[in-house]
Amino acid sequence: QVQVEQSGAEVKKPGASVKVSCKASGYSITNYGFSWVRQAPGQGLEWMGWISGYNGKTNYAQKFQGRITMTTDTTTSTAYMELGSLRFDDTAVYYCARASDSSAWTTGEFFDFWGQGTLVTVSS
Amino acid sequence: QSVLTQPPSVSGAPGQTVTISCTGSSSNIGAGYDVHWYQHLPGTAPKLLIYGNFNRPSGVPDRFSGSRSGTSASLAITGLQAEDEADYYCQSYDRSLNGSGIFGTGTKVTVL
């Protein structure tokens, strides 16, 4: 069955970077994409970006441009999201989710399987 | 910053019907882009409830239904059950934000 397993909680200092991983099983990641979504304490869901599992193409939310990098490793069926220049308000639970299209970020994308979430705490 | 507006909360007694609205604009829902819905229990992974405006993934009860009209979309839950108490989010695409994915502000459903 399809599963998406994320890496464990992280504590980082302001200005540092964090890299969260998302290992997929039960399907071929080259047939789908991944999106990353976060939820800050007491807030709603926020879309951060998308990466193709097929060709590594990305589409990042404007808000994160310049400090976010998404990658995939097809040999291990793993997606990664690295966020740099961390600020206190980056404290959130970060989710990866399987996206419906593989090769391009399209207008009808939805997310059918989600990881369990990774808590990233930014604290001095 | 979300551009899809949902009511912060709705409530209903078991067995009743509740409806959650998702209001957008001409750059997202009004442009004809699909709307999808998720159920989120705190501390768990969000669950896809509706995709492509009205389609249910296998395993989602037919008590959940979606619709879209103009610049808005709606999720209806009929025969409300205690297990439906959760947060619900709509999601779509917005062409004004570099072709961004967007989520609604979220609605807390309370079963009285």
Short mmCIF file of C-alpha atoms in Angstrom, two decimals:
data_model
loop_
_atom_site.label_atom_id
_atom_site.label_comp_id
_atom_site.label_asym_id
_atom_site.label_seq_id
_atom_site.Cartn_x
_atom_site.Cartn_y
_atom_site.Cartn_z
CA GLN A 1 0.00 0.00 0.00
CA VAL A 2 1.06 3.59 -0.54
CA GLN A 3 2.97 5.07 2.38
CA VAL A 4 4.88 8.29 2.91
CA GLU A 5 7.24 8.32 5.88
CA GLN A 6 8.91 11.52 7.07
CA SER A 7 12.03 12.14 9.10
CA GLY A 8 11.92 13.06 12.77
CA ALA A 9 11.57 16.32 14.64
CA GLU A 10 14.27 18.97 14.39
CA VAL A 11 15.35 21.90 16.55
CA LYS A 12 17.31 24.63 14.80
CA LYS A 13 18.69 28.05 15.64
CA PRO A 14 17.66 31.18 13.73
CA GLY A 15 19.65 31.54 10.53
CA ALA A 16 20.32 27.82 10.22
CA SER A 17 18.93 25.40 7.62
CA VAL A 18 16.79 22.31 8.02
CA LYS A 19 16.41 19.38 5.63
CA VAL A 20 13.35 17.15 5.95
CA SER A 21 13.05 13.85 4.14
CA CYS A 22 10.03 11.97 2.88
CA LYS A 23 10.39 8.31 1.87
CA ALA A 24 7.70 6.86 -0.37
CA SER A 25 6.76 3.21 -0.68
CA GLY A 26 4.12 1.19 -2.48
CA TYR A 27 4.41 3.12 -5.77
CA SER A 28 6.95 4.56 -8.18
CA ILE A 29 7.78 8.20 -7.41
CA THR A 30 8.57 8.80 -11.09
CA ASN A 31 4.82 8.61 -11.76
CA TYR A 32 3.92 11.37 -9.32
CA GLY A 33 5.12 14.60 -7.77
CA PHE A 34 5.52 15.75 -4.17
CA SER A 35 4.28 18.89 -2.53
CA TRP A 36 5.39 20.29 0.79
CA VAL A 37 2.85 21.92 3.07
CA ARG A 38 3.36 23.40 6.51
CA GLN A 39 1.18 24.30 9.46
CA ALA A 40 2.41 26.80 12.04
CA PRO A 41 0.99 26.59 15.57
CA GLY A 42 -2.65 27.69 15.57
CA GLN A 43 -2.57 28.40 11.84
CA GLY A 44 -3.91 26.75 8.71
CA LEU A 45 -2.20 24.79 5.97
CA GLU A 46 0.28 26.62 3.76
CA TRP A 47 1.52 25.31 0.40
CA MET A 48 5.29 25.66 0.00
CA GLY A 49 6.00 24.14 -3.38
CA TRP A 50 6.07 21.11 -5.65
CA ILE A 51 8.67 18.85 -7.21
CA SER A 52 8.31 16.35 -10.00
CA GLY A 53 9.23 12.80 -9.13
CA TYR A 54 9.84 12.27 -12.83
CA ASN A 55 12.28 15.00 -13.83
CA GLY A 56 13.01 17.06 -10.71
CA LYS A 57 11.25 20.17 -11.99
CA THR A 58 10.13 22.47 -9.20
CA ASN A 59 7.58 25.19 -8.55
CA TYR A 60 8.07 27.13 -5.33
CA ALA A 61 5.65 29.48 -3.61
CA GLN A 62 6.83 33.06 -4.05
CA LYS A 63 7.06 33.48 -0.30
CA PHE A 64 9.85 30.90 -0.06
CA GLN A 65 11.76 31.64 -3.26
CA GLY A 66 15.46 31.99 -2.58
CA ARG A 67 15.57 29.98 0.63
CA ILE A 68 13.86 26.70 -0.25
CA THR A 69 15.22 23.75 -2.22
CA MET A 70 13.31 20.60 -3.06
CA THR A 71 15.02 17.53 -4.44
CA THR A 72 14.29 13.87 -5.03
CA ASP A 73 16.35 10.70 -5.10
CA THR A 74 14.67 8.14 -7.31
CA THR A 75 17.08 5.40 -6.21
CA THR A 76 15.71 5.57 -2.66
CA SER A 77 12.22 6.92 -3.51
CA THR A 78 12.86 9.86 -1.23
CA ALA A 79 11.99 13.53 -1.50
CA TYR A 80 13.76 16.27 0.41
CA MET A 81 12.87 19.81 1.40
CA GLU A 82 15.57 22.14 2.64
CA LEU A 83 14.62 25.51 4.10
CA GLY A 84 17.37 28.00 4.88
CA SER A 85 17.75 31.25 6.81
CA LEU A 86 15.33 29.94 9.40
CA ARG A 87 13.31 32.42 11.44
CA PHE A 88 11.24 31.94 14.58
CA ASP A 89 8.05 32.00 12.50
CA ASP A 90 9.25 28.98 10.50
CA THR A 91 8.37 26.88 13.53
CA ALA A 92 5.74 24.52 12.15
CA VAL A 93 4.79 20.98 11.30
CA TYR A 94 6.02 20.26 7.77
CA TYR A 95 4.16 17.73 5.64
CA CYS A 96 5.07 16.10 2.38
CA ALA A 97 2.26 14.83 0.21
CA ARG A 98 2.01 12.88 -3.02
CA ALA A 99 0.85 15.14 -5.83
CA SER A 100 -1.31 13.88 -8.64
CA ASP A 101 0.86 14.89 -11.62
CA SER A 102 4.38 13.73 -12.31
CA SER A 103 6.01 15.98 -14.87
CA ALA A 104 4.56 19.47 -14.44
CA TRP A 105 2.85 21.57 -11.79
CA THR A 106 -0.63 21.85 -13.22
CA THR A 107 -3.79 23.67 -12.29
CA GLY A 108 -5.65 20.59 -11.08
CA GLU A 109 -3.07 19.20 -8.65
CA PHE A 110 -4.28 17.56 -5.46
CA PHE A 111 -2.58 15.58 -2.71
CA ASP A 112 -3.79 12.05 -2.05
CA PHE A 113 -1.28 10.60 0.40
CA TRP A 114 0.41 12.56 3.17
CA GLY A 115 3.29 11.96 5.50
CA GLN A 116 2.81 12.06 9.25
CA GLY A 117 4.45 15.47 9.55
CA THR A 118 7.78 16.69 10.90
CA LEU A 119 7.90 19.28 13.66
CA VAL A 120 10.59 21.88 13.06
CA THR A 121 11.21 24.19 15.98
CA VAL A 122 13.30 27.33 15.53
CA SER A 123 14.64 28.41 18.87
CA SER A 124 17.66 30.28 20.16
CA GLN B 1 -1.31 34.27 2.74
CA SER B 2 -4.50 32.43 1.87
CA VAL B 3 -6.84 33.82 -0.78
CA LEU B 4 -9.55 31.21 -0.20
CA THR B 5 -11.89 32.23 2.60
CA GLN B 6 -13.75 29.71 4.75
CA PRO B 7 -15.93 30.23 7.83
CA PRO B 8 -13.84 29.67 10.97
CA SER B 9 -16.35 27.21 12.41
CA VAL B 10 -19.59 25.37 11.75
CA SER B 11 -21.48 23.02 14.02
CA GLY B 12 -24.35 20.59 13.92
CA ALA B 13 -26.00 17.81 15.86
CA PRO B 14 -25.46 14.18 14.93
CA GLY B 15 -27.46 13.31 11.83
CA GLN B 16 -27.71 16.88 10.61
CA THR B 17 -26.17 18.40 7.50
CA VAL B 18 -23.47 21.05 7.59
CA THR B 19 -22.04 22.97 4.67
CA ILE B 20 -18.64 24.64 4.45
CA SER B 21 -18.07 27.39 1.92
CA CYS B 22 -14.81 28.27 0.21
CA THR B 23 -14.82 31.69 -1.42
CA GLY B 24 -12.16 32.69 -3.91
CA SER B 25 -11.79 35.09 -6.81
CA SER B 26 -11.33 35.35 -10.56
CA SER B 27 -7.69 34.30 -10.26
CA ASN B 28 -8.45 30.92 -8.70
CA ILE B 29 -11.87 29.24 -8.38
CA GLY B 30 -13.52 31.80 -10.65
CA ALA B 31 -10.98 31.00 -13.37
CA GLY B 32 -12.33 27.46 -13.47
CA TYR B 33 -9.60 25.76 -11.48
CA ASP B 34 -10.51 22.61 -9.60
CA VAL B 35 -11.19 22.64 -5.87
CA HIS B 36 -10.17 19.83 -3.54
CA TRP B 37 -11.06 19.22 0.10
CA TYR B 38 -9.14 17.75 3.03
CA GLN B 39 -10.05 16.63 6.53
CA HIS B 40 -7.42 17.28 9.19
CA LEU B 41 -7.39 15.97 12.73
CA PRO B 42 -4.72 17.68 14.87
CA GLY B 43 -1.57 15.63 15.11
CA THR B 44 -2.42 13.47 12.12
CA ALA B 45 -1.87 13.60 8.39
CA PRO B 46 -4.51 15.47 6.38
CA LYS B 47 -6.84 13.22 4.42
CA LEU B 48 -8.10 13.85 0.90
CA LEU B 49 -11.91 13.95 0.93
CA ILE B 50 -12.88 15.41 -2.45
CA TYR B 51 -10.84 15.99 -5.59
CA GLY B 52 -11.77 17.70 -8.83
CA ASN B 53 -14.65 19.59 -7.19
CA PHE B 54 -16.93 16.61 -6.52
CA ASN B 55 -15.03 13.31 -6.83
CA ARG B 56 -14.54 11.06 -3.79
CA PRO B 57 -11.46 8.84 -3.42
CA SER B 58 -12.26 5.22 -2.63
CA GLY B 59 -13.06 4.75 1.02
CA VAL B 60 -14.54 8.20 1.57
CA PRO B 61 -18.20 7.88 2.59
CA ASP B 62 -20.82 9.35 0.28
CA ARG B 63 -21.92 11.55 3.19
CA PHE B 64 -19.25 13.92 1.91
CA SER B 65 -20.02 15.82 -1.28
CA GLY B 66 -18.47 18.76 -3.08
CA SER B 67 -19.63 21.37 -5.54
CA ARG B 68 -18.28 24.47 -7.28
CA SER B 69 -20.03 27.48 -8.76
CA GLY B 70 -18.63 30.81 -9.87
CA THR B 71 -15.93 31.97 -7.48
CA SER B 72 -16.95 29.58 -4.67
CA ALA B 73 -17.03 25.94 -3.74
CA SER B 74 -18.78 24.01 -1.00
CA LEU B 75 -18.35 20.85 1.01
CA ALA B 76 -21.47 19.26 2.48
CA ILE B 77 -21.46 16.66 5.22
CA THR B 78 -24.79 14.88 5.57
CA GLY B 79 -25.71 12.57 8.44
CA LEU B 80 -23.10 14.22 10.64
CA GLN B 81 -21.22 11.81 12.91
CA ALA B 82 -19.02 12.37 15.97
CA GLU B 83 -15.98 11.18 13.99
CA ASP B 84 -16.47 14.07 11.53
CA GLU B 85 -15.30 16.57 14.13
CA ALA B 86 -12.13 17.94 12.56
CA ASP B 87 -10.67 20.82 10.57
CA TYR B 88 -11.54 21.04 6.88
CA TYR B 89 -9.57 22.83 4.17
CA CYS B 90 -10.29 23.62 0.55
CA GLN B 91 -7.39 23.79 -1.91
CA SER B 92 -6.99 25.12 -5.43
CA TYR B 93 -4.60 26.87 -7.82
CA ASP B 94 -4.04 30.61 -8.17
CA ARG B 95 -2.62 32.11 -11.33
CA SER B 96 -1.78 35.45 -9.72
CA LEU B 97 0.79 33.96 -7.35
CA ASN B 98 3.28 32.55 -9.84
CA GLY B 99 0.93 29.63 -10.39
CA SER B 100 0.74 28.74 -6.73
CA GLY B 101 -1.13 26.12 -4.82
CA ILE B 102 -3.41 27.67 -2.22
CA PHE B 103 -5.36 26.41 0.78
CA GLY B 104 -8.43 27.88 2.36
CA THR B 105 -8.33 29.42 5.80
CA GLY B 106 -9.79 26.28 7.33
CA THR B 107 -13.07 25.45 9.10
CA LYS B 108 -13.49 23.68 12.41
CA VAL B 109 -16.50 21.36 12.40
CA THR B 110 -17.97 20.67 15.82
CA VAL B 111 -20.48 17.90 16.41
CA LEU B 112 -22.79 19.03 19.20
#
